[in-house]
């Protein structure tokens, strides 16, 4: 993939990244404000009609969402990809007759690699994995925001609650991919340059879900994800971390204090290589035992570690650096 170095192309890359960061951090609030202002004016009838439709449509984020091939192929996502750049690396073929649960690591501050690779076609997911339809799981609270929820669903984002994932993984014809940032919001607080700390040791809910539906597990590691932003120092036990963890418990979202280029919210230009590992076949077990969950979790950790070790020196990680699991 050749990336143009012309001033115009690089300017468009910055614009593409800025609009995405704004969408991620500010669009939800803007949508709420727009709806309130519209309800106070002559458009109030439209607001009432929209809210009535919203009530009827409330289950859509848990039933596969409402993706748009047109939105996923917007030209802006190619400029977004080229800014870093982002590359999707395939290591094994995936049978489209199966359903898959992709475990994405690390979470990073803003899960840039997961969005670029699985919510757009900029890196060629459908070309690399024909017959598969990816859905990135996102915290349910975001799908409570009117207008914003409709926009994010067009890229393939769906609610991350169990009912939503189960809906995808239970498709009898297969071809569905649920992508989960396993470390969750708290792992975002550990997303710092030079670190590979993963919240995985006690994360077993996704393993149980995989067993319940017989969905094959696929470890995914996104090299460069933690290099995109700098965070204000927040070591475990510090007052900053305690406040962040308290807010996470109340709001369900992490609030890392971060910055990028020039002290702003523009991420650093660091290559991202998202490596999709080989699938782990899973036999369906509607009521898996703790032993089954523990065994599959152990195998998953081993496969993820192997994936990291095999590719780390190719993508800028020192040979003596290893995964840290918490």
Coordinates of N, CA and C in Angstrom, one line a residue, residues 38-211:
X38 N -33.9 21.5 18.5 CA -35.0 21.3 17.6 C -36.4 21.1 18.2
X39 N -36.4 20.5 19.4 CA -37.6 20.3 20.1 C -38.2 21.6 20.6
X40 N -37.4 22.6 20.8 CA -37.9 23.9 21.3 C -38.3 24.8 20.1
X41 N -38.1 24.4 18.9 CA -38.5 25.2 17.8 C -39.6 24.6 17.0
X42 N -39.7 25.1 15.7 CA -40.7 24.6 14.8 C -40.6 23.1 14.4
X43 N -39.4 22.6 14.6 CA -39.2 21.2 14.2 C -39.6 20.2 15.3
X44 N -40.3 20.7 16.3 CA -40.6 19.8 17.5 C -41.4 18.6 17.0
X45 N -42.3 18.7 16.0 CA -43.1 17.6 15.6 C -42.2 16.5 15.0
X46 N -41.1 16.9 14.3 CA -40.2 15.9 13.7 C -39.4 15.2 14.9
X47 N -39.1 15.9 15.9 CA -38.5 15.3 17.1 C -39.4 14.3 17.7
X48 N -40.7 14.6 17.8 CA -41.6 13.6 18.4 C -41.7 12.4 17.6
X49 N -41.8 12.6 16.2 CA -41.9 11.4 15.3 C -40.6 10.6 15.4
X50 N -39.4 11.3 15.5 CA -38.2 10.5 15.6 C -38.1 9.7 16.9
X51 N -38.5 10.3 18.0 CA -38.4 9.6 19.3 C -39.4 8.5 19.3
X52 N -40.6 8.6 18.7 CA -41.5 7.5 18.6 C -40.9 6.3 17.8
X53 N -40.2 6.7 16.7 CA -39.6 5.7 15.9 C -38.4 5.0 16.6
X54 N -37.7 5.9 17.4 CA -36.6 5.4 18.2 C -37.0 4.3 19.2
X55 N -38.2 4.6 19.8 CA -38.7 3.6 20.7 C -39.0 2.2 20.0
X56 N -39.5 2.3 18.8 CA -39.7 1.1 18.1 C -38.4 0.4 17.6
X57 N -37.4 1.2 17.4 CA -36.1 0.7 16.9 C -35.1 0.4 18.0
X58 N -35.5 0.5 19.2 CA -34.6 0.4 20.3 C -33.8 -0.9 20.4
X59 N -34.3 -2.0 19.8 CA -33.6 -3.2 19.9 C -32.5 -3.5 18.8
X60 N -32.5 -2.6 17.8 CA -31.6 -2.8 16.7 C -30.2 -2.9 17.0
X61 N -29.6 -2.1 18.0 CA -28.2 -2.2 18.3 C -27.9 -3.6 18.9
X62 N -28.9 -4.3 19.4 CA -28.7 -5.7 19.9 C -29.0 -6.8 18.9
X63 N -29.4 -6.4 17.7 CA -29.8 -7.3 16.7 C -29.1 -7.1 15.4
X64 N -27.7 -7.0 15.5 CA -26.9 -6.8 14.3 C -26.7 -5.5 13.8
X65 N -27.4 -4.5 14.4 CA -27.3 -3.1 14.0 C -27.9 -2.8 12.6
X66 N -27.4 -1.7 12.0 CA -27.9 -1.3 10.7 C -26.7 -0.7 9.9
X67 N -25.9 -1.6 9.4 CA -24.6 -1.2 8.7 C -25.0 -0.7 7.3
X68 N -24.1 0.1 6.8 CA -24.2 0.7 5.5 C -22.9 0.5 4.7
X69 N -23.0 -0.2 3.6 CA -21.8 -0.5 2.8 C -21.3 0.9 2.2
X70 N -22.2 1.8 2.0 CA -21.8 3.1 1.4 C -20.9 3.9 2.5
X71 N -21.4 3.9 3.7 CA -20.6 4.6 4.7 C -19.3 3.9 5.0
X72 N -19.2 2.6 5.0 CA -18.0 1.9 5.3 C -17.0 2.1 4.1
X73 N -17.4 2.5 3.0 CA -16.5 2.7 1.8 C -16.3 4.2 1.6
X74 N -16.6 5.1 2.5 CA -16.4 6.5 2.3 C -14.9 6.7 2.0
X75 N -14.6 7.7 1.1 CA -13.2 8.0 0.8 C -12.4 8.5 2.0
X76 N -13.1 9.2 3.0 CA -12.5 9.7 4.1 C -11.8 8.6 4.9
X77 N -12.2 7.4 4.9 CA -11.6 6.3 5.7 C -10.3 5.9 5.1
X78 N -10.1 6.1 3.8 CA -8.8 5.8 3.2 C -7.7 6.8 3.6
X79 N -8.2 8.1 3.7 CA -7.2 9.1 4.3 C -7.0 8.9 5.7
X80 N -8.0 8.4 6.5 CA -7.8 8.0 7.9 C -6.7 6.9 8.0
X81 N -6.9 5.9 7.2 CA -5.9 4.8 7.1 C -4.5 5.3 6.8
X82 N -4.4 6.1 5.8 CA -3.1 6.6 5.4 C -2.3 7.5 6.4
X83 N -3.1 8.1 7.3 CA -2.5 9.0 8.3 C -1.4 8.3 9.1
X84 N -1.7 7.1 9.5 CA -0.8 6.4 10.5 C 0.4 5.7 9.8
X85 N 0.3 4.8 8.8 CA -0.9 4.2 8.2 C -1.3 3.0 9.0
X86 N -2.5 2.4 8.7 CA -3.1 1.2 9.3 C -3.0 0.1 8.2
X87 N -2.6 -1.1 8.7 CA -2.6 -2.2 7.8 C -3.2 -3.5 8.5
X88 N -4.1 -4.2 7.8 CA -4.6 -5.4 8.3 C -3.8 -6.6 7.8
X89 N -3.3 -7.4 8.7 CA -2.5 -8.6 8.4 C -3.2 -9.9 8.6
X90 N -3.3 -10.7 7.5 CA -4.0 -12.0 7.6 C -3.0 -13.1 7.8
X91 N -3.2 -13.9 8.7 CA -2.2 -15.0 8.9 C -2.8 -16.4 8.6
X92 N -4.1 -16.5 8.5 CA -4.8 -17.7 8.2 C -6.2 -17.5 7.6
X93 N -6.6 -18.4 6.8 CA -7.9 -18.3 6.1 C -9.0 -18.6 7.2
X94 N -10.2 -18.0 7.0 CA -11.3 -18.2 7.9 C -12.5 -18.7 7.1
X95 N -13.0 -19.8 7.6 CA -14.2 -20.4 6.9 C -15.4 -19.6 7.1
X96 N -16.0 -19.0 6.0 CA -17.2 -18.2 6.1 C -18.5 -18.9 6.6
X97 N -18.4 -20.2 6.7 CA -19.6 -20.9 7.3 C -19.6 -20.9 8.8
X98 N -18.5 -20.4 9.4 CA -18.4 -20.4 10.9 C -18.7 -18.9 11.4
X99 N -19.1 -18.8 12.6 CA -19.2 -17.5 13.3 C -17.9 -17.4 14.2
X100 N -17.5 -16.2 14.3 CA -16.2 -15.9 15.0 C -16.3 -14.9 16.1
X101 N -15.5 -15.0 17.1 CA -15.4 -14.0 18.1 C -13.9 -13.6 18.1
X102 N -13.7 -12.4 17.6 CA -12.3 -11.8 17.5 C -12.0 -11.1 18.9
X103 N -10.9 -11.5 19.5 CA -10.5 -10.8 20.7 C -9.4 -9.8 20.3
X104 N -9.8 -8.5 20.4 CA -8.9 -7.4 20.0 C -8.0 -6.9 21.1
X105 N -6.7 -6.9 20.9 CA -5.7 -6.4 21.9 C -4.7 -5.5 21.3
X106 N -4.2 -4.5 22.0 CA -4.7 -3.9 23.2 C -5.8 -3.0 22.9
X107 N -6.6 -2.5 23.9 CA -7.7 -1.6 23.7 C -7.2 -0.3 23.1
X108 N -6.0 0.2 23.7 CA -5.5 1.5 23.3 C -6.4 2.6 23.9
X109 N -6.1 3.8 23.6 CA -6.9 4.9 24.1 C -8.3 5.0 23.4
X110 N -8.2 4.9 22.0 CA -9.4 5.1 21.2 C -9.7 4.0 20.3
X111 N -9.1 2.8 20.5 CA -9.3 1.6 19.6 C -9.3 2.0 18.1
X112 N -8.2 2.7 17.7 CA -8.1 3.1 16.3 C -8.0 2.0 15.4
X113 N -7.2 1.0 15.7 CA -7.0 -0.1 14.8 C -8.3 -0.9 14.6
X114 N -9.0 -1.1 15.6 CA -10.3 -1.9 15.5 C -11.3 -1.1 14.6
X115 N -11.4 0.2 14.8 CA -12.3 0.9 14.0 C -11.9 0.9 12.5
X116 N -10.6 1.2 12.2 CA -10.2 1.3 10.8 C -10.3 0.0 10.1
X117 N -10.0 -1.1 10.8 CA -10.0 -2.4 10.1 C -11.4 -3.1 10.1
X118 N -12.2 -2.9 11.1 CA -13.5 -3.6 11.2 C -14.7 -2.8 11.0
X119 N -14.6 -1.5 11.0 CA -15.7 -0.6 10.8 C -15.7 0.1 9.5
X120 N -14.6 -0.1 8.7 CA -14.5 0.5 7.4 C -13.9 -0.6 6.5
X121 N -13.9 -0.3 5.2 CA -13.3 -1.2 4.2 C -12.0 -0.6 3.7
X122 N -11.4 0.4 4.4 CA -10.2 1.0 4.0 C -9.0 0.1 3.9
X123 N -9.0 -0.9 4.8 CA -7.9 -1.9 4.8 C -8.2 -3.2 4.2
X124 N -9.4 -3.3 3.6 CA -9.8 -4.4 2.8 C -10.2 -5.7 3.5
X125 N -11.0 -5.5 4.6 CA -11.4 -6.7 5.3 C -12.2 -7.7 4.5
X126 N -13.1 -7.2 3.7 CA -14.0 -8.1 2.9 C -13.2 -8.8 1.8
X127 N -12.1 -8.1 1.4 CA -11.3 -8.8 0.3 C -10.4 -9.8 1.0
X128 N -9.9 -9.6 2.2 CA -9.0 -10.6 2.8 C -9.8 -11.7 3.4
X129 N -11.1 -11.4 3.9 CA -11.9 -12.4 4.5 C -13.3 -12.5 3.9
X130 N -13.4 -12.9 2.7 CA -14.6 -12.9 2.0 C -15.7 -13.8 2.7
X131 N -16.9 -13.3 2.7 CA -18.0 -14.0 3.3 C -18.2 -13.7 4.7
X132 N -17.4 -12.9 5.3 CA -17.5 -12.6 6.8 C -17.9 -11.1 6.9
X133 N -18.7 -10.9 7.9 CA -19.3 -9.6 8.2 C -18.9 -9.2 9.6
X134 N -17.9 -8.2 9.8 CA -17.5 -7.8 11.1 C -18.4 -6.8 11.8
X135 N -18.5 -7.0 13.1 CA -19.3 -6.0 14.0 C -18.4 -5.7 15.2
X136 N -18.1 -4.5 15.4 CA -17.3 -4.1 16.5 C -18.2 -3.8 17.7
X137 N -18.0 -4.4 18.8 CA -18.9 -4.2 20.0 C -18.5 -3.0 20.8
X138 N -19.5 -2.2 21.1 CA -19.3 -0.9 21.8 C -20.2 -0.8 23.0
X139 N -19.8 -0.1 24.0 CA -20.5 0.0 25.2 C -22.0 0.4 25.0
X140 N -22.9 -0.3 25.6 CA -24.4 0.0 25.4 C -24.8 1.4 25.6
X141 N -24.1 2.1 26.5 CA -24.6 3.5 26.8 C -24.6 4.4 25.6
X142 N -23.7 4.2 24.6 CA -23.6 5.0 23.4 C -24.8 4.8 22.5
X143 N -25.5 3.7 22.6 CA -26.6 3.5 21.8 C -27.9 4.0 22.4
X144 N -27.8 4.7 23.5 CA -28.9 5.4 24.1 C -28.9 6.9 23.7
X145 N -27.9 7.3 22.9 CA -27.9 8.7 22.5 C -28.6 8.8 21.1
X146 N -29.7 9.6 21.1 CA -30.4 9.7 19.8 C -29.5 10.3 18.7
X147 N -29.7 9.9 17.5 CA -29.0 10.4 16.3 C -27.6 9.8 16.2
X148 N -26.8 9.9 17.3 CA -25.5 9.4 17.4 C -25.5 7.9 17.2
X149 N -26.5 7.2 17.8 CA -26.5 5.8 17.7 C -26.8 5.3 16.3
X150 N -27.6 6.1 15.6 CA -27.9 5.8 14.2 C -26.6 5.9 13.3
X151 N -25.8 6.9 13.6 CA -24.6 7.1 12.8 C -23.6 6.0 13.0
X152 N -23.4 5.7 14.3 CA -22.3 4.7 14.6 C -22.7 3.3 14.1
X153 N -24.0 3.0 14.0 CA -24.4 1.7 13.5 C -24.1 1.5 12.1
X154 N -24.1 2.6 11.3 CA -23.8 2.5 9.9 C -22.4 1.9 9.6
X155 N -21.5 2.0 10.5 CA -20.2 1.5 10.3 C -20.0 0.0 10.8
X156 N -21.1 -0.5 11.4 CA -21.1 -1.9 11.9 C -20.9 -2.0 13.4
X157 N -21.0 -0.9 14.1 CA -20.9 -0.9 15.5 C -22.2 -1.4 16.1
X158 N -22.1 -2.3 17.1 CA -23.3 -2.8 17.8 C -23.0 -2.8 19.3
X159 N -24.1 -3.0 20.1 CA -24.0 -3.0 21.5 C -23.1 -4.2 22.0
X160 N -22.4 -3.9 23.1 CA -21.5 -5.0 23.6 C -22.1 -5.9 24.7
X161 N -23.4 -5.7 24.9 CA -24.0 -6.6 25.9 C -24.1 -8.0 25.4
X162 N -24.4 -8.9 26.3 CA -24.4 -10.3 26.0 C -25.4 -10.7 24.9
X163 N -26.6 -10.1 25.0 CA -27.7 -10.4 24.1 C -27.3 -10.0 22.7
X164 N -26.5 -8.9 22.5 CA -26.1 -8.5 21.2 C -25.1 -9.5 20.6
X165 N -24.1 -9.8 21.4 CA -23.1 -10.8 20.9 C -23.7 -12.1 20.6
X166 N -24.6 -12.5 21.5 CA -25.3 -13.8 21.3 C -26.1 -13.9 20.0
X167 N -26.7 -12.7 19.7 CA -27.5 -12.7 18.4 C -26.6 -12.9 17.2
X168 N -25.4 -12.3 17.2 CA -24.4 -12.5 16.1 C -23.9 -13.9 16.1
X169 N -23.5 -14.4 17.2 CA -22.8 -15.7 17.2 C -23.7 -16.9 17.1
X170 N -25.0 -16.6 17.1 CA -25.9 -17.8 17.0 C -26.5 -17.9 15.6
X171 N -26.0 -17.1 14.6 CA -26.5 -17.2 13.2 C -26.2 -18.6 12.7
X172 N -27.2 -19.3 12.3 CA -27.0 -20.7 11.8 C -26.2 -20.8 10.5
X173 N -26.3 -19.8 9.7 CA -25.6 -19.8 8.4 C -24.1 -19.3 8.5
X174 N -23.7 -18.9 9.7 CA -22.4 -18.4 9.9 C -22.1 -17.1 9.2
X175 N -20.8 -16.8 9.1 CA -20.4 -15.5 8.5 C -20.3 -14.3 9.3
X176 N -20.7 -14.4 10.6 CA -20.7 -13.2 11.5 C -19.5 -13.2 12.4
X177 N -18.9 -12.0 12.5 CA -17.7 -11.8 13.3 C -18.0 -10.7 14.4
X178 N -18.0 -11.1 15.6 CA -18.1 -10.1 16.8 C -16.7 -9.8 17.2
X179 N -16.4 -8.5 17.1 CA -15.0 -8.0 17.5 C -15.1 -7.4 18.9
X180 N -14.4 -7.9 19.8 CA -14.5 -7.4 21.2 C -13.1 -6.9 21.7
X181 N -13.0 -5.7 22.1 CA -11.8 -5.2 22.8 C -11.8 -5.8 24.2
X182 N -11.1 -6.9 24.4 CA -11.3 -7.7 25.6 C -10.9 -7.0 26.9
X183 N -9.9 -6.2 26.8 CA -9.5 -5.5 28.0 C -10.5 -4.4 28.6
X184 N -11.4 -4.0 27.7 CA -12.4 -3.1 28.1 C -11.9 -1.7 28.5
X185 N -12.8 -0.8 29.0 CA -12.4 0.6 29.2 C -11.2 0.8 30.2
X186 N -11.1 -0.1 31.2 CA -10.0 0.1 32.1 C -8.7 -0.1 31.5
X187 N -8.6 -1.0 30.5 CA -7.3 -1.2 29.8 C -6.9 0.1 29.1
X188 N -7.8 0.9 28.7 CA -7.4 2.2 28.1 C -6.6 3.1 29.0
X189 N -6.8 2.9 30.3 CA -6.0 3.7 31.3 C -4.5 3.2 31.3
X190 N -4.2 2.1 30.8 CA -2.9 1.5 30.7 C -2.2 1.7 29.3
X191 N -2.9 2.3 28.4 CA -2.5 2.5 27.0 C -1.4 3.6 26.9
X192 N -0.2 3.2 27.1 CA 0.9 4.1 27.1 C 2.1 3.6 26.2
X193 N 2.8 4.5 25.5 CA 3.9 4.1 24.6 C 4.9 3.2 25.3
X194 N 5.2 2.1 24.6 CA 6.2 1.2 25.1 C 5.7 0.1 26.0
X195 N 4.4 0.1 26.3 CA 3.8 -0.9 27.2 C 3.0 -1.9 26.4
X196 N 2.9 -3.1 26.9 CA 2.0 -4.1 26.3 C 1.3 -4.9 27.5
X197 N 0.7 -4.1 28.3 CA -0.1 -4.6 29.4 C -1.5 -4.9 29.0
X198 N -2.0 -6.1 29.2 CA -3.3 -6.5 28.8 C -4.1 -7.0 30.0
X199 N -5.3 -6.5 30.2 CA -6.3 -7.0 31.2 C -6.9 -8.3 30.6
X200 N -6.4 -9.4 30.9 CA -6.8 -10.7 30.3 C -6.9 -11.8 31.3
X201 N -6.1 -11.8 32.4 CA -6.0 -12.9 33.3 C -7.4 -13.3 33.8
X202 N -8.2 -12.4 34.1 CA -9.6 -12.7 34.7 C -10.7 -12.4 33.8
X203 N -10.4 -12.1 32.5 CA -11.4 -11.8 31.5 C -11.9 -13.1 30.9
X204 N -12.9 -13.7 31.4 CA -13.4 -15.0 30.8 C -14.8 -15.0 30.3
X205 N -15.5 -13.9 30.4 CA -16.8 -13.9 29.9 C -16.9 -14.2 28.4
X206 N -16.0 -13.6 27.7 CA -16.0 -13.9 26.2 C -15.7 -15.3 25.9
X207 N -14.9 -16.0 26.7 CA -14.6 -17.4 26.5 C -15.9 -18.2 26.7
X208 N -16.6 -17.9 27.8 CA -17.9 -18.6 28.1 C -18.9 -18.4 26.9
X209 N -18.9 -17.2 26.4 CA -19.8 -16.9 25.3 C -19.5 -17.7 24.1
X210 N -18.2 -17.8 23.8 CA -17.7 -18.6 22.7 C -18.2 -20.0 22.8
X211 N -18.0 -20.6 24.0 CA -18.4 -22.0 24.2 C -19.9 -22.2 24.1

